[in-house]
Coordinates of C-alpha atoms in Angstrom, one line a residue:
Chain A
N1 CA -21.6 17.5 1.6
A2 CA -21.5 14.6 -0.9
G3 CA -17.6 13.8 -1.1
V4 CA -17.0 11.3 -3.9
T5 CA -20.1 10.1 -5.8
Q6 CA -20.0 7.2 -8.2
T7 CA -22.7 6.1 -10.7
P8 CA -24.0 3.6 -11.4
K9 CA -23.8 1.6 -8.2
F10 CA -24.3 -1.7 -10.1
R11 CA -24.1 -2.9 -13.7
V12 CA -24.4 -6.2 -15.8
L13 CA -22.7 -6.1 -19.2
K14 CA -22.4 -8.7 -21.7
T15 CA -18.9 -9.4 -23.3
G16 CA -17.9 -7.0 -26.0
Q17 CA -20.3 -4.2 -24.7
S18 CA -19.0 -0.8 -23.8
M19 CA -20.0 1.5 -20.7
T20 CA -18.6 4.6 -18.8
L21 CA -18.4 4.9 -15.2
L22 CA -18.8 8.3 -13.7
C23 CA -17.2 9.8 -10.8
A24 CA -17.7 13.3 -9.2
Q25 CA -16.1 15.1 -6.2
D26 CA -17.1 18.4 -4.4
M27 CA -13.9 18.8 -2.6
N28 CA -11.9 20.7 -5.0
H29 CA -9.2 18.1 -5.1
E30 CA -6.7 18.1 -7.6
Y31 CA -5.9 14.4 -7.7
M32 CA -8.6 11.9 -8.8
Y33 CA -8.1 8.0 -9.1
W34 CA -9.7 4.9 -10.4
Y35 CA -9.1 1.6 -8.6
R36 CA -10.3 -2.0 -8.9
Q37 CA -10.8 -4.3 -5.8
D38 CA -10.7 -7.9 -6.4
P39 CA -11.1 -10.8 -3.6
G40 CA -7.7 -11.4 -2.1
M41 CA -6.0 -8.5 -3.7
G42 CA -5.4 -4.9 -2.6
L43 CA -6.8 -2.0 -4.3
R44 CA -5.1 -1.7 -7.8
L45 CA -4.7 1.5 -9.5
I46 CA -6.1 1.8 -13.0
H47 CA -5.6 5.4 -14.2
Y48 CA -5.1 8.7 -12.2
S49 CA -5.3 12.3 -13.0
V50 CA -3.2 15.2 -11.3
G51 CA -5.3 17.9 -12.8
E52 CA -8.1 18.9 -15.3
G53 CA -7.3 17.7 -18.6
T54 CA -4.4 15.2 -17.6
T55 CA -4.5 11.6 -17.3
A56 CA -2.0 8.8 -16.6
K57 CA -1.7 5.1 -16.5
G58 CA -1.7 3.2 -13.3
E59 CA -0.7 -0.3 -12.3
V60 CA -3.4 -2.2 -14.5
P61 CA -4.6 0.2 -17.4
D62 CA -5.1 -2.3 -20.1
G63 CA -8.9 -2.4 -21.4
Y64 CA -9.7 1.0 -19.8
N65 CA -9.5 4.5 -20.8
V66 CA -10.2 7.7 -18.8
S67 CA -11.1 11.4 -19.1
R68 CA -11.0 14.4 -16.8
L69 CA -12.6 17.3 -18.8
K70 CA -13.6 19.1 -15.7
K71 CA -11.8 19.1 -12.3
Q72 CA -14.6 17.6 -10.3
N73 CA -15.3 14.6 -12.8
F74 CA -13.3 11.6 -13.8
L75 CA -14.7 9.1 -16.2
L76 CA -13.6 5.5 -16.6
G77 CA -14.6 3.8 -20.0
L78 CA -14.4 0.1 -20.9
E79 CA -14.4 -0.1 -24.8
S80 CA -15.0 -3.8 -25.1
A81 CA -15.7 -5.5 -21.9
A82 CA -14.3 -8.8 -20.9
P83 CA -15.0 -11.2 -18.0
S84 CA -11.8 -10.3 -16.5
Q85 CA -13.1 -7.0 -15.8
T86 CA -15.7 -8.0 -13.5
S87 CA -14.8 -6.4 -10.2
V88 CA -15.6 -3.6 -7.9
Y89 CA -14.5 -0.3 -9.2
F90 CA -13.7 2.6 -6.8
C91 CA -13.0 6.1 -7.6
A92 CA -10.9 8.3 -5.1
S93 CA -9.7 11.9 -4.8
S94 CA -7.1 13.6 -2.8
Y95 CA -5.6 17.1 -2.2
F96 CA -2.6 17.7 -3.7
G97 CA 0.0 18.7 -0.8
G98 CA 3.2 18.9 -2.8
L99 CA 5.6 16.8 -0.9
S100 CA 3.3 16.1 1.9
N101 CA 1.2 13.1 2.4
Q102 CA -2.6 13.3 1.8
P103 CA -5.3 10.7 2.4
Q104 CA -7.6 9.6 -0.4
H105 CA -11.3 9.9 -0.1
F106 CA -13.3 7.0 -1.7
G107 CA -16.7 6.7 -3.4
D108 CA -18.8 3.7 -2.6
G109 CA -18.0 1.8 -5.7
T110 CA -19.6 0.4 -8.8
R111 CA -20.1 -3.3 -8.9
L112 CA -19.6 -4.5 -12.3
S113 CA -20.3 -7.9 -13.8
I114 CA -19.3 -9.1 -17.2
L115 CA -21.1 -12.1 -18.6
Chain B
E1 CA 10.0 -3.8 -4.6
D2 CA 7.5 -1.7 -2.4
Q3 CA 5.2 -4.0 -0.5
V4 CA 2.5 -3.9 2.2
T5 CA 1.4 -7.0 4.1
Q6 CA -1.4 -7.1 6.7
S7 CA -2.1 -9.6 9.4
P8 CA -4.1 -11.6 10.2
E9 CA -6.4 -11.9 7.2
A10 CA -9.3 -12.4 9.6
L11 CA -10.0 -11.9 13.3
R12 CA -12.9 -12.7 15.4
L13 CA -13.2 -11.0 18.7
Q14 CA -15.7 -11.1 21.6
E15 CA -16.9 -7.7 22.6
G16 CA -14.6 -6.1 25.0
E17 CA -11.6 -8.2 24.0
S18 CA -8.8 -6.0 22.9
S19 CA -6.3 -6.9 20.2
S20 CA -4.0 -5.5 17.3
L21 CA -3.9 -5.5 13.6
N22 CA -0.6 -5.5 11.9
C23 CA 0.6 -3.6 8.7
S24 CA 4.2 -4.5 7.7
Y25 CA 5.6 -2.4 4.8
T26 CA 8.8 -2.5 2.6
V27 CA 9.6 0.8 0.9
S28 CA 12.7 2.7 0.3
G29 CA 11.3 5.8 2.0
L30 CA 7.8 6.4 3.6
R31 CA 5.9 9.5 2.7
G32 CA 2.9 8.4 4.8
L33 CA 1.1 5.4 6.1
F34 CA -2.8 5.5 6.1
W35 CA -5.4 3.5 7.8
Y36 CA -8.8 3.0 6.4
R37 CA -12.0 1.3 7.4
Q38 CA -14.2 -0.4 4.8
D39 CA -17.6 -1.6 5.6
P40 CA -19.5 -4.2 3.2
G41 CA -20.6 -2.5 0.1
K42 CA -18.9 0.6 0.9
G43 CA -15.7 2.3 -0.1
P44 CA -12.8 2.8 2.2
E45 CA -13.2 5.5 4.8
F46 CA -9.9 7.3 6.0
L47 CA -9.1 6.7 9.7
F48 CA -5.5 7.9 10.4
T49 CA -2.3 9.2 8.6
L50 CA 0.9 8.4 10.2
Y51 CA 4.1 10.2 9.0
S52 CA 7.2 9.1 11.1
A53 CA 8.4 6.5 13.3
G54 CA 7.1 6.8 16.9
E55 CA 4.1 8.6 16.0
E56 CA 0.6 7.6 17.5
K57 CA -3.1 8.5 16.5
E58 CA -6.1 8.1 18.5
K59 CA -9.9 8.0 17.6
E60 CA -12.4 6.6 20.1
R61 CA -11.4 2.9 20.6
L62 CA -8.7 2.8 17.7
K63 CA -5.0 3.8 18.3
A64 CA -2.6 3.6 15.4
T65 CA 1.2 3.4 15.9
L66 CA 4.1 3.4 13.5
T67 CA 7.6 2.0 13.5
K68 CA 10.3 1.9 10.7
K69 CA 8.8 -1.4 9.5
E70 CA 5.3 -1.7 10.5
S71 CA 2.2 -0.1 12.0
F72 CA -0.2 -1.4 14.4
L73 CA -3.9 -0.7 14.7
H74 CA -5.0 -1.3 18.4
I75 CA -8.5 -1.9 19.1
T76 CA -9.5 -1.3 22.8
A77 CA -12.7 -2.9 24.2
P78 CA -14.3 -3.3 20.8
K79 CA -17.9 -3.3 20.1
P80 CA -19.9 -5.0 17.3
E81 CA -20.1 -1.9 15.2
D82 CA -16.3 -2.1 14.9
S83 CA -16.7 -5.0 12.5
A84 CA -15.3 -4.1 9.2
T85 CA -12.3 -4.7 7.0
Y86 CA -9.3 -2.3 7.9
L87 CA -7.0 -1.5 5.2
C88 CA -3.5 0.0 5.4
A89 CA -1.8 1.9 2.6
V90 CA 1.7 3.3 2.2
Q91 CA 2.8 6.2 0.1
P92 CA 6.4 5.7 -0.9
I93 CA 8.6 8.8 -0.8
T94 CA 10.5 7.9 -4.1
S95 CA 7.5 7.5 -6.1
G96 CA 5.0 10.3 -7.3
T97 CA 2.5 11.8 -5.1
Y98 CA -0.3 9.7 -6.8
K99 CA 1.1 6.4 -5.8
Y100 CA -0.4 4.5 -2.8
I101 CA 0.2 0.8 -2.1
F102 CA -2.6 -1.0 -0.4
G103 CA -2.5 -4.2 1.6
T104 CA -5.3 -6.7 1.3
G105 CA -6.9 -5.9 4.6
T106 CA -7.9 -7.6 7.9
R107 CA -11.5 -8.7 8.2
L108 CA -12.5 -8.1 11.8
K109 CA -15.7 -9.4 13.4
V110 CA -16.7 -8.5 16.8
L111 CA -19.3 -10.7 18.5
A112 CA -21.7 -9.4 21.0

């Protein structure tokens, strides 16, 4: 029972390099999210998806792209990494409960440093 | 503007010393309020969902309560293993079901 799995767990990039963060969930959740967590700030939403083949921008989407080709996977891409993107990235998923409230389930994060 | 504020930022307790963490929120309407526990190097772990004012939820030494403006996480007779950062998040009713607003958390340290 893995829940939400993120890979890689750690990564160091040089400015201008690109990379993709992978997220997989085995709970058959419709919604998936990418957040970043920085010291002194709450989790901030980068992009989210309400279902396979759909994506939308969150609070801080600039410099990131996402794709959700399969329901269980949500990919976050950095096209040209910048030092300001040094952060801990969390993927989450949740069940779509219509008008009802549903908790999110998180992975253990990817710690990304941009030099 | 929808907002969530948690206090205190950090809290040190002796083992067995009960206390409360606060989550104050400002939203036009509340779909749900969530408490999470986050251990160092890990992702947030879901604890409770509260739906309406007056509601209470309990799990072991933790009890969460909700009013129209704030929520409290009461920790009774804490143990060192309760040390973690506790996050609060609200889901506004006027936003899409994807939107969760997180506080910055309370770092709890319980000393043996």
